[in-house]
Backbone as a ProteinNet text record, in pm:
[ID]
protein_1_A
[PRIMARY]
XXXXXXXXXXXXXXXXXXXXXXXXXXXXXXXXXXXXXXXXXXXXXXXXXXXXXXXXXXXXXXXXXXXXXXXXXXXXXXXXXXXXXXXXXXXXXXXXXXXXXXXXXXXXXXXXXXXXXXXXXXXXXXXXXXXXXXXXXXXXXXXXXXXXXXXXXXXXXXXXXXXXXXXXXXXXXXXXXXXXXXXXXXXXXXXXXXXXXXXXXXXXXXXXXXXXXXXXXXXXXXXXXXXXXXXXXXXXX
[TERTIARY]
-20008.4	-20016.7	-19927.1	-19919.6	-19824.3	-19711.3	-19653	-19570.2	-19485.6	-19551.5	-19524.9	-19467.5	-19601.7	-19539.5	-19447.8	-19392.1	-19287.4	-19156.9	-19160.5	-19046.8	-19050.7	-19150.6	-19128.7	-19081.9	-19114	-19075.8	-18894.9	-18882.8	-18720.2	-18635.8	-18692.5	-18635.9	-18620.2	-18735.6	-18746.2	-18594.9	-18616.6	-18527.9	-18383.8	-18360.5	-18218.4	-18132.5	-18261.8	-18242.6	-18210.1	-18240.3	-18219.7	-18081.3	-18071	-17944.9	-17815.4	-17851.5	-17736.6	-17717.4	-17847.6	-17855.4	-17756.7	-17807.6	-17719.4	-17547.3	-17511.6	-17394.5	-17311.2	-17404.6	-17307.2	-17312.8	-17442	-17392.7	-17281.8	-17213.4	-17179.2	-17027.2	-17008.6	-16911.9	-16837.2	-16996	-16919.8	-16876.7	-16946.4	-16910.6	-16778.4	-16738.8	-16592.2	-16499.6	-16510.2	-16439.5	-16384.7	-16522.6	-16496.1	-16402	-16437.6	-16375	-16209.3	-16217	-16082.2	-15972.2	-16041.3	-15958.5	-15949.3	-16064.4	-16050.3	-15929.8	-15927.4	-15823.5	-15714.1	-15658.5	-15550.5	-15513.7	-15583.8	-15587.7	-15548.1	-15595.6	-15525.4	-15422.8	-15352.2	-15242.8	-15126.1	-15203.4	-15065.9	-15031.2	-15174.6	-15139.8	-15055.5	-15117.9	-15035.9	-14895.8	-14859.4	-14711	-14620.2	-14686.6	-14619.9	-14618	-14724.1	-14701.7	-14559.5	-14634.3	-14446.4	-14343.6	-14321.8	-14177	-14134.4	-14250.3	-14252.2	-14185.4	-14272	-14287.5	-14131.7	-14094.7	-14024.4	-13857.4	-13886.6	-13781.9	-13671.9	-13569.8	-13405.8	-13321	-13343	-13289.9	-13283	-13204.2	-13179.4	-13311.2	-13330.2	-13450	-13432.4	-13474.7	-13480.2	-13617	-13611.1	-13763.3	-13680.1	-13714.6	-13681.1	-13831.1	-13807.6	-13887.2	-13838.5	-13909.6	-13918.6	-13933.1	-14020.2	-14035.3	-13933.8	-13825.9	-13729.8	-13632.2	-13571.1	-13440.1	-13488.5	-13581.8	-13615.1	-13540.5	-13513	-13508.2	-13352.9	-13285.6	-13150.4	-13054.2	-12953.7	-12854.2	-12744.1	-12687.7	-12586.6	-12487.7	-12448.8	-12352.1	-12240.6	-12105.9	-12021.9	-11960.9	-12031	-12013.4	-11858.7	-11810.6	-11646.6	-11652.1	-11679.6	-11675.7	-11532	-11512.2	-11354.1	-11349.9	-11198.2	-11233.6	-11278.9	-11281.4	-11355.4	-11191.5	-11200.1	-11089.8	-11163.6	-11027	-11080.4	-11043.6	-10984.2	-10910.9	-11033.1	-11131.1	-11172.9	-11356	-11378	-11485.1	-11485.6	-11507	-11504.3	-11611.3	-11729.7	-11826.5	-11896.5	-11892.9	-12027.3	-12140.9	-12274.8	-12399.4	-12455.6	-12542.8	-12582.3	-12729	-12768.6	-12883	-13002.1	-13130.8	-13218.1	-13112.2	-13153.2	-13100.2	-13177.3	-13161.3	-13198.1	-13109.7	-13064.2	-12993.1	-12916.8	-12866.2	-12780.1	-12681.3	-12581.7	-12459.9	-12375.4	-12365.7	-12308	-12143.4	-12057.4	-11889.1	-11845.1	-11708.5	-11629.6	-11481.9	-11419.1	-11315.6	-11203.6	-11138.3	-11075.2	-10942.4	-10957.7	-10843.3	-10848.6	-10856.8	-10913.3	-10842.2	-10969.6	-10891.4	-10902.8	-10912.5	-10886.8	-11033.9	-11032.5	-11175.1	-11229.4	-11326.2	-11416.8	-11336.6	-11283.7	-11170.6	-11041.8	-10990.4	-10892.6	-10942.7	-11034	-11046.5	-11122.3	-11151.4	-11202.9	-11053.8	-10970.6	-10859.8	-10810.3	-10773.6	-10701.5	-10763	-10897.8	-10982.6	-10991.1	-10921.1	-10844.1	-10736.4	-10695.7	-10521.9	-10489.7	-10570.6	-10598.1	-10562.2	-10590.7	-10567.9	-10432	-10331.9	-10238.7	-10134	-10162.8	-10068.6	-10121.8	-10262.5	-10324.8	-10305.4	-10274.4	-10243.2	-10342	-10499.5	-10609.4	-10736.7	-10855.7	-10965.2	-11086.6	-11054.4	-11177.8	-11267.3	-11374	-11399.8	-11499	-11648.7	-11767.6	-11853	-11963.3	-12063.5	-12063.1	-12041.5	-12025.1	-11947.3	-11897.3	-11783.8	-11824	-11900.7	-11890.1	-11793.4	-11791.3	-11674.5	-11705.2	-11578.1	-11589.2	-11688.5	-11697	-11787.4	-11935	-11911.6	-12060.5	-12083.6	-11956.6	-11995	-12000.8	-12063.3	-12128.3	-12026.1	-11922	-11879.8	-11896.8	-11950.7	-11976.9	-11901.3	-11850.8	-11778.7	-11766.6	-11904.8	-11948.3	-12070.5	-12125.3	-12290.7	-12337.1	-12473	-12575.8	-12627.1	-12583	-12588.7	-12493.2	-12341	-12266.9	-12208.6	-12134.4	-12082.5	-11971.8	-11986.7	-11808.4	-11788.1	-11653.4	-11606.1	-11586.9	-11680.6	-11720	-11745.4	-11882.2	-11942	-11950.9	-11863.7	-11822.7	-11952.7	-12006.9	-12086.9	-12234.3	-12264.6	-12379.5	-12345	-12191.4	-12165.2	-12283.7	-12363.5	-12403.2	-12538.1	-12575.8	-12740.9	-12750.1	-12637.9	-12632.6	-12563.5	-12613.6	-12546	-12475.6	-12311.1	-12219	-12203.1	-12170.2	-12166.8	-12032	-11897.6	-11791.2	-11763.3	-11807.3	-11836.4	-11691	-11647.1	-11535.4	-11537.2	-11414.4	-11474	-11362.5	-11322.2	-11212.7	-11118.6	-11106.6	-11010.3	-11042.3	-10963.3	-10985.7	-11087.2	-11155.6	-11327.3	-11428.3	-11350.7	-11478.9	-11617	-11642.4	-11734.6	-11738	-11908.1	-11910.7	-11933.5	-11851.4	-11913.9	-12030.8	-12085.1	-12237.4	-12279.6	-12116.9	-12183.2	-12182.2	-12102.7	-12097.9	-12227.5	-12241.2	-12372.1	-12462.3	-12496.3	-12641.6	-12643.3	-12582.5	-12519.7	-12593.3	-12540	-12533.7	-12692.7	-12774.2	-12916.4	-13007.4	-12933.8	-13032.7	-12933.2	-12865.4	-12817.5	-12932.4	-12887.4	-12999.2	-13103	-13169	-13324.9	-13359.2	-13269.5	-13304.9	-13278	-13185.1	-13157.9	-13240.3	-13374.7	-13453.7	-13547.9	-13583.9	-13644.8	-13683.8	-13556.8	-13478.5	-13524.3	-13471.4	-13515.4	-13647.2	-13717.8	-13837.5	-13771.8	-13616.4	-13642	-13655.9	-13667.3	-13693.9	-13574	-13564.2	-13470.1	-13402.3	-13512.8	-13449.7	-13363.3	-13357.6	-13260.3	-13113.2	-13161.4	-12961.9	-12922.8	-12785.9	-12736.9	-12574.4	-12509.7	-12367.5	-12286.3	-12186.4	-12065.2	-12049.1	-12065.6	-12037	-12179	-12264.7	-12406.2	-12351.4	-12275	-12248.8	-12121.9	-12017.2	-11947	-11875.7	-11932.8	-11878.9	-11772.8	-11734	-11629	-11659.9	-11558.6	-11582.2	-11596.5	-11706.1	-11722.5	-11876.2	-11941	-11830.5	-11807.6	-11654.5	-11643.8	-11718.2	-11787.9	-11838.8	-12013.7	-12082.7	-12210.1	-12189.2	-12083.1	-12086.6	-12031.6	-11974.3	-11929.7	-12063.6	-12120.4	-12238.6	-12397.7	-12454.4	-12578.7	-12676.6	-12697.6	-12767.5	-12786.9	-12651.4	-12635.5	-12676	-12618.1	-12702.8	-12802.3	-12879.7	-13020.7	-13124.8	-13046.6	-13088.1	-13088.2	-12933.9	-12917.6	-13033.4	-13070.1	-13184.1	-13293.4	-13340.5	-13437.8	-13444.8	-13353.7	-13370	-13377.4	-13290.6	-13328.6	-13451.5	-13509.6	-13694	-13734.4	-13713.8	-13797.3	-13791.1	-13716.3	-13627.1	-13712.5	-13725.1	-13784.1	-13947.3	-13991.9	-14123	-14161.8	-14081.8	-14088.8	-14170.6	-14032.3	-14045.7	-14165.2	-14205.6	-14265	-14413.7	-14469.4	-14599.3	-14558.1	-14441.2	-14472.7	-14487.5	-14515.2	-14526.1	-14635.9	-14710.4	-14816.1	-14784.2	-14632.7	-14653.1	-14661	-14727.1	-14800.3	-14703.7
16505.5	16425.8	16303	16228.2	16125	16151	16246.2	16278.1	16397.1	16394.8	16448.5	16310.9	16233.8	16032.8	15965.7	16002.5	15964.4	16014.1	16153.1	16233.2	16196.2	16165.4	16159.4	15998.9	15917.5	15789.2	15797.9	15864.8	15846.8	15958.3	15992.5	16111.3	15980	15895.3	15788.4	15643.9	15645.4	15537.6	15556.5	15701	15779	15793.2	15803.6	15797.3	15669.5	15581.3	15453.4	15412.1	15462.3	15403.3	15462	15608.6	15668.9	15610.3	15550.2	15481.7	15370.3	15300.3	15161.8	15184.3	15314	15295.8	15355.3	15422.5	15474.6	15352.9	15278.4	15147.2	15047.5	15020	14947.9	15040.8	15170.6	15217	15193.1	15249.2	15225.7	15060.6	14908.5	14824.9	14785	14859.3	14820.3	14917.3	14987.8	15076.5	14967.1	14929	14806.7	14683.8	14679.3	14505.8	14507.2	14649.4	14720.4	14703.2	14780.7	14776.6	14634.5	14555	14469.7	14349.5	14376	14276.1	14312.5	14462.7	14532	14486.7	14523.8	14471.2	14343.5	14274.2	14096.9	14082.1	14183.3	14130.1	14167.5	14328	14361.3	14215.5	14182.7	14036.9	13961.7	13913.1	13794.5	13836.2	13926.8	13938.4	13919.6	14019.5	14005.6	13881.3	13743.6	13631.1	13542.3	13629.1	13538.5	13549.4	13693.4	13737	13685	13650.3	13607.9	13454.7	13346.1	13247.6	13182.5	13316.6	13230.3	13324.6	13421.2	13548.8	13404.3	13469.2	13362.2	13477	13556.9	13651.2	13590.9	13574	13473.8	13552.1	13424.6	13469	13358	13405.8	13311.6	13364.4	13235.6	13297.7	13295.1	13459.1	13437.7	13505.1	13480.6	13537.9	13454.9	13431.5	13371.8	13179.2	13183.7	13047.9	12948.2	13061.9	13006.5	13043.7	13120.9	13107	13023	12961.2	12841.5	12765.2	12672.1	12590.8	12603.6	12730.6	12732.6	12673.2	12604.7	12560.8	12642.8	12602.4	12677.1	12687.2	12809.8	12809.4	12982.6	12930.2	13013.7	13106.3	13225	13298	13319.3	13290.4	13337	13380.3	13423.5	13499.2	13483.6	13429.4	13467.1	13575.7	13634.8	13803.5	13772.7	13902.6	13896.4	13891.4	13800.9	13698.9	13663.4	13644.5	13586.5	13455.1	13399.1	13266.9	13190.3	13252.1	13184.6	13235.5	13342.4	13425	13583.3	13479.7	13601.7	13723.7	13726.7	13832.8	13780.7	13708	13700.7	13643.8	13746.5	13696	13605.6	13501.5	13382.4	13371	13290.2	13295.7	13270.5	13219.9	13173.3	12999.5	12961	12862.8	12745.4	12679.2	12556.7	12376.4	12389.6	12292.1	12313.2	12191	12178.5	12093.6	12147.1	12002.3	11970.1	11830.2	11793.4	11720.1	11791.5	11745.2	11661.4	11582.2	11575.5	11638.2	11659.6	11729.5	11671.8	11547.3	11458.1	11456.2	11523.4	11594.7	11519.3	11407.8	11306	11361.7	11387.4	11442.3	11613	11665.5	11788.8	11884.7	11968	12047	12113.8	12194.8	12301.1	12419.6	12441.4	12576.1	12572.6	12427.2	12411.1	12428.2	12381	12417.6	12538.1	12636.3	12735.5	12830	12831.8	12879.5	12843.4	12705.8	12676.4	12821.8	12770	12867	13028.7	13100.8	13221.4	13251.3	13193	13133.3	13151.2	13107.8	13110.3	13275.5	13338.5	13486.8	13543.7	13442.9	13483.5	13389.7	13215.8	13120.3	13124.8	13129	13161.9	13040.2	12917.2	12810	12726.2	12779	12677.3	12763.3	12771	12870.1	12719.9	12723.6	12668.1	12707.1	12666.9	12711.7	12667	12687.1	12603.6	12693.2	12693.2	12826.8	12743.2	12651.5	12623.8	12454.8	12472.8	12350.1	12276.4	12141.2	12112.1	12011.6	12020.5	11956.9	11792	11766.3	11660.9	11655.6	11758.4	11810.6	11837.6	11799.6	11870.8	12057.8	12099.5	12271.9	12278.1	12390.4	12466.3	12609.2	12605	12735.2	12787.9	12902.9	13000	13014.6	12984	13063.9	13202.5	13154	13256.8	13263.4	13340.4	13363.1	13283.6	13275.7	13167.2	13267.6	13408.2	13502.4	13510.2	13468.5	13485.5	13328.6	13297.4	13193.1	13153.6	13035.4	12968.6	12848.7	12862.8	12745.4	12641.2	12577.5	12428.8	12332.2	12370.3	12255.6	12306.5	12360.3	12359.4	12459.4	12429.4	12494.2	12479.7	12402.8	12443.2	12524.5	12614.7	12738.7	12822.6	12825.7	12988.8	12998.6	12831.7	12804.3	12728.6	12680.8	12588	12621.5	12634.4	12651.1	12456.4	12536.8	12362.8	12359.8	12276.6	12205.3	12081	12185.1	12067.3	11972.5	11847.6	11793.2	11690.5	11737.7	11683.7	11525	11420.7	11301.8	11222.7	11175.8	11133.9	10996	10986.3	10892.5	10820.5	10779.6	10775.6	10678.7	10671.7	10597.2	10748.9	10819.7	10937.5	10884.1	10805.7	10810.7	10952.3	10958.3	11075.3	11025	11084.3	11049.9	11067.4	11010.7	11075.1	11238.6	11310.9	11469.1	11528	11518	11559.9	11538.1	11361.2	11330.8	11418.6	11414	11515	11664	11727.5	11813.9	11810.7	11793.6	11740.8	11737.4	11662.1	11695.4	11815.7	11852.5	11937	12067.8	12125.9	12230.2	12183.9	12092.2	12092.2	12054.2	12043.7	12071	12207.5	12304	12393.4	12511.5	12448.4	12508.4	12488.9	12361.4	12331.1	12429.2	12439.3	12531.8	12686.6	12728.6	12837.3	12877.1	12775	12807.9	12702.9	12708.8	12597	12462.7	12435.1	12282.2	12151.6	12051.7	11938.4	11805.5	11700.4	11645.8	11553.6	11556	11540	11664.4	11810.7	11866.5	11865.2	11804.2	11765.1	11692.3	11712.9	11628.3	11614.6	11509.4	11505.2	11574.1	11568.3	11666.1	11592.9	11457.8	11303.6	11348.8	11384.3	11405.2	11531.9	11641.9	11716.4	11714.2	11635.8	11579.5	11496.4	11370.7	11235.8	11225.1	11353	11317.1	11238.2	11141.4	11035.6	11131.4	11188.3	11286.9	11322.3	11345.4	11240.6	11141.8	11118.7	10931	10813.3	10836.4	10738.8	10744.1	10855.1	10819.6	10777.3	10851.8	10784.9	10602.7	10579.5	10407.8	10310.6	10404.6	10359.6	10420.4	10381.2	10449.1	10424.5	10306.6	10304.9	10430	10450.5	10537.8	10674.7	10694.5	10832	10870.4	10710.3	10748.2	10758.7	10714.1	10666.8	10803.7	10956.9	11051.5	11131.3	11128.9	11220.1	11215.7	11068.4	10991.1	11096.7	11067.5	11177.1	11307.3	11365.9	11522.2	11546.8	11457.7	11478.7	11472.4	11394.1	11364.5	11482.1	11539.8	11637.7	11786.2	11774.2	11863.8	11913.3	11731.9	11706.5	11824.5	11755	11777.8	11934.1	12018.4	12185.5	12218.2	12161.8	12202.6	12188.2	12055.3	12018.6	12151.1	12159.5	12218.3	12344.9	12388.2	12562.5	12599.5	12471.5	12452.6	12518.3	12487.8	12517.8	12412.9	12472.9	12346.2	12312
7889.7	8012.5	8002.7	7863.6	7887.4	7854.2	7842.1	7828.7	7974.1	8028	8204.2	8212.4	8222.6	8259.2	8239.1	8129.1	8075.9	8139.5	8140.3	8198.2	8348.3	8400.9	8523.5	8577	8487.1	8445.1	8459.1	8313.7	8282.4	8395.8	8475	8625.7	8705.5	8738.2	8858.9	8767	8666	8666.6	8646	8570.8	8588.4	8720.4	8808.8	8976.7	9012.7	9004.4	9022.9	8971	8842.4	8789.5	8878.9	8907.4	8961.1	9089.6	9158.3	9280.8	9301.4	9173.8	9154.3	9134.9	9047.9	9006.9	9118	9248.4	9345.3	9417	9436.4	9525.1	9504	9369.8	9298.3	9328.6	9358.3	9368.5	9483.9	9562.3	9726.6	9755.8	9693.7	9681.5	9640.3	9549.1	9477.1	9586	9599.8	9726.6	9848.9	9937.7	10007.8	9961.3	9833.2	9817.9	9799.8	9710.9	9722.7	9853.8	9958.1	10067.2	10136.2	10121.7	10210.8	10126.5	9999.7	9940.7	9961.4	9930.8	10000.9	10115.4	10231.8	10364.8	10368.2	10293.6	10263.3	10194.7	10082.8	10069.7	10136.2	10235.5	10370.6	10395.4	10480	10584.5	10512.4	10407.9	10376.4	10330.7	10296.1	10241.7	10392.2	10503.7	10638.7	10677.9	10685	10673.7	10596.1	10524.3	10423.8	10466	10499.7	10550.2	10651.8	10722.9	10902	10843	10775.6	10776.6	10667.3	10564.9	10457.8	10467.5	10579.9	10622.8	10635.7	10561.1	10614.1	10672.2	10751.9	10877.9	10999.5	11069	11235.9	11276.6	11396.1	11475.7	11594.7	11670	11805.6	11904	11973.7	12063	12200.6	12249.6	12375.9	12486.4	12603	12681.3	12839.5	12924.5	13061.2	13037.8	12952.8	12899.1	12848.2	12784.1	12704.9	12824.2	12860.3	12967.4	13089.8	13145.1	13231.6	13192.4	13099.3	13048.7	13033.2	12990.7	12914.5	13029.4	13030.4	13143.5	13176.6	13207.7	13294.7	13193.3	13156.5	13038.4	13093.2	13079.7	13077.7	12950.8	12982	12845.8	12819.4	12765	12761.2	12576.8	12503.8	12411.5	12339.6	12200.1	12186.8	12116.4	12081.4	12010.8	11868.6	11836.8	11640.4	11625.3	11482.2	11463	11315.5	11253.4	11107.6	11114.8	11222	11227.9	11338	11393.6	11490.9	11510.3	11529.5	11532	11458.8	11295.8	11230.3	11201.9	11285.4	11306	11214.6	11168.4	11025.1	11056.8	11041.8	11037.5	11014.8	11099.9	11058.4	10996.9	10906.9	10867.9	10984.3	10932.7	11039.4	11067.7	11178.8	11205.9	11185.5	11098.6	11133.7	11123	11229.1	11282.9	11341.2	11477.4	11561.3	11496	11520.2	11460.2	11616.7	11650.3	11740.6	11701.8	11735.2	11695	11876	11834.8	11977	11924.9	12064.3	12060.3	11951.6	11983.3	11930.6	11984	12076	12173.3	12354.4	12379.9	12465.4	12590.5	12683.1	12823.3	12848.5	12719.6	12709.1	12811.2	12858.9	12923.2	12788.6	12873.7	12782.8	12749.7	12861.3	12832.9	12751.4	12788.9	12709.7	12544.6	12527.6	12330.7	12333.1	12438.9	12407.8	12387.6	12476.4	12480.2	12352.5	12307.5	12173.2	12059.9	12056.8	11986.9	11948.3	12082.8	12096.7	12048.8	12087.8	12071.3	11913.8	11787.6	11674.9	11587.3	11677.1	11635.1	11646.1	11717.8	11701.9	11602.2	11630.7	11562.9	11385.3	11375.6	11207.1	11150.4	11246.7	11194.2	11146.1	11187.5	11136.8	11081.4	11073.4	11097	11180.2	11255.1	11368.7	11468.6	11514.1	11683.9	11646.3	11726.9	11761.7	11831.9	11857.1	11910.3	12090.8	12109.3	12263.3	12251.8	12387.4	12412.4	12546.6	12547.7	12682.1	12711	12879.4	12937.8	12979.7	13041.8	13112.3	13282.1	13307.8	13397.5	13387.2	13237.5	13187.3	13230.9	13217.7	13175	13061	13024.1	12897.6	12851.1	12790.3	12733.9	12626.6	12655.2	12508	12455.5	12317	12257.7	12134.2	12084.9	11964.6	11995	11989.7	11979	11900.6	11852.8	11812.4	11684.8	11684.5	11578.8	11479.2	11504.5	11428.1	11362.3	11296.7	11265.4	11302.4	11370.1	11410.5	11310.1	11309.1	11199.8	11235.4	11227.2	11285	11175.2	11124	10993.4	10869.2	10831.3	10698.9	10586.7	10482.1	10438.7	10506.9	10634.1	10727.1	10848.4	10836.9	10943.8	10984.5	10826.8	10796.5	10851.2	10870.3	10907.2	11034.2	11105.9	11201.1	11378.5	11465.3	11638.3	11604.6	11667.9	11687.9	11827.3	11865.8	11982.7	11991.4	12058.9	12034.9	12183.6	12208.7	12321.6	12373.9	12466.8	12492.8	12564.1	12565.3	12577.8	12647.4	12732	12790.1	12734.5	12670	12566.5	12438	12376.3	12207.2	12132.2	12194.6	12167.7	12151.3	12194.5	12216.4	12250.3	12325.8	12395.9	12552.7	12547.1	12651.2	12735	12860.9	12959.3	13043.3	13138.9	13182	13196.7	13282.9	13311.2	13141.6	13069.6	12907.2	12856.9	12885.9	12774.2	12825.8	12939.8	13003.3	12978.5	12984.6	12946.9	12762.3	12742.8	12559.9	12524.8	12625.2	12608.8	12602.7	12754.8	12796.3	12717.6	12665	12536.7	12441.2	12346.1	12230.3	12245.5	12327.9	12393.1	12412.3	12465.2	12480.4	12373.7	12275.4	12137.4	12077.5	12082.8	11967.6	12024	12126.4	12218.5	12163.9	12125.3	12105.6	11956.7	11843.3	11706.3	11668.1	11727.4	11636.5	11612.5	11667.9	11642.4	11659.6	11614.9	11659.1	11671.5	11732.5	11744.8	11632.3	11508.1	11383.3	11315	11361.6	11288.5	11407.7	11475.6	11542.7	11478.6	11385.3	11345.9	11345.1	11334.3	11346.8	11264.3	11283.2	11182.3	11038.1	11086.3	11016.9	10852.8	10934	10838.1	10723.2	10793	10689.6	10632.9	10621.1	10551.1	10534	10583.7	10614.8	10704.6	10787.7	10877.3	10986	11045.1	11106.4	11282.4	11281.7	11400	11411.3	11567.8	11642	11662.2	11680.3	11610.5	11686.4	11878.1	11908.6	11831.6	11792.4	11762.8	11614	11562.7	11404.1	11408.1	11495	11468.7	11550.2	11653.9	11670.8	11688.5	11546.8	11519.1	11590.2	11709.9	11790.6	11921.5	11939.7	12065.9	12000.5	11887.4	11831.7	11811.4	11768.4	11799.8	11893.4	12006.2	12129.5	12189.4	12185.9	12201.1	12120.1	12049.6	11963.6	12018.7	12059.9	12161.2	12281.5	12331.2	12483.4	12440.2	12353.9	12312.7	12287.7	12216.7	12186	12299.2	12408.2	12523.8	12618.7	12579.6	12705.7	12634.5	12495.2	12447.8	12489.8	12440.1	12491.5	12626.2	12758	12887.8	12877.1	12836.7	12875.2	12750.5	12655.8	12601.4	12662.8	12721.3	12842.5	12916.8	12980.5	13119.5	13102.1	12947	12923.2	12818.7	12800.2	12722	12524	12558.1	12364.1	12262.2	12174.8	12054.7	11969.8
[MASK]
+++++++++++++++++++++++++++++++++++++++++++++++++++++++++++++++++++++++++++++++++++++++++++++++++++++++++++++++++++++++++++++++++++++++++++++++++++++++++++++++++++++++++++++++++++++++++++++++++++++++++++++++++++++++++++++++++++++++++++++

């Protein structure tokens, strides 16, 4: 008889154990996937967050905002628009022509023009005028030879200026805002990554915000503000 008890004892707790070690299985099963499942996410996080592949935000939100810009494209050119992929962007570089009087077309044309004389390797991803037009010249994907070793990470902006102060005039300066407002728009940025030509290699360009650091900062001033604006009126954080 105690020995039925016994056996029926070591049956009930053998059961138990096997109970426990399948619970303990199906437990590790779960914790398994769900950490898996967490390191999908987070690796896709990274890529998203630490990816140096161009990226831009577009949708309805973002072309509101973009201005009036004349696409004029120059050809693939090793002297001018040499096709090369740009990283993610972060920064605007703002240049002036140095060319006093000159339009938007006129240095977009120079800029073309390059593929045949081979006399320089220059150009700029847009050129505004004395009118305050906007010309495309390279995409915001590829690199124009503008700022030197920040080509590869940076949209330029060569702003034309009517005599040898390079100061802008009002349709240019406005103009000049509402672009890198809508460029910061464009890549996540803010009106501290506009910066002058002068910032990435002491060239005296452009020569009126580099001789006066008030007005440049005063220009960054409104780019933030201008940023501010479309950013309220579309509710992004």
């Amino acid at each position: 008889m105690r020995k039925t008890k016994k056996r029926k004892n070591r049956r009930i707790s053998n059961a138990k154990k096997k109970r426990m070690i399948q619970r303990n299985i199906r437990l590790g099963v779960i914790i398994l996937i769900i950490l898996c499942i967490l390191f999908i996410v987070l690796n896709l996080m990274k890529s998203e967050v630490f990816s140096n592949d161009y990226t831009e935000n577009e949708g309805e939100a973002i072309d509101k905002y973009r201005p009036d810009i004349d696409v004029e494209l120059l050809s693939v050119n090793p002297y001018s628009r040499p096709g090369i992929k740009t990283n993610k962007i972060t920064g605007i570089v703002v240049h002036y022509t140095a060319n006093p009087g000159s339009t938007a077309m006129n240095n977009r044309d120079y800029f073309e023009g390059l593929k045949d004389t081979h006399e320089t390797k220059v150009s700029s991803n847009f050129v505004i005028g004395l009118e305050g037009e906007i010309v495309q010249c390279v995409p915001t994907w590829e690199v124009a030879y503008a700022s030197n070793d920040r080509n590869i990470d940076t949209v330029s902006i060569e702003c034309c200026h009517p005599d040898e102060t390079g100061k802008f005039n009002d349709q240019t300066y406005e103009s000049m805002v509402r672009l890198c407002a809508w460029l910061c728009l464009k890549f996540d940025l803010d009106e501290e990554d506009v910066i002058r030509h002068y910032d990435v290699t002491g060239k005296n360009c452009p020569k009126y915000f580099v001789e006066n650091e008030d007005a440049w900062n005063q220009f960054k001033t409104e780019v933030g503000e201008e940023l501010k604006s479309y950013k309220r009126k579309n509710f992004f954080t």
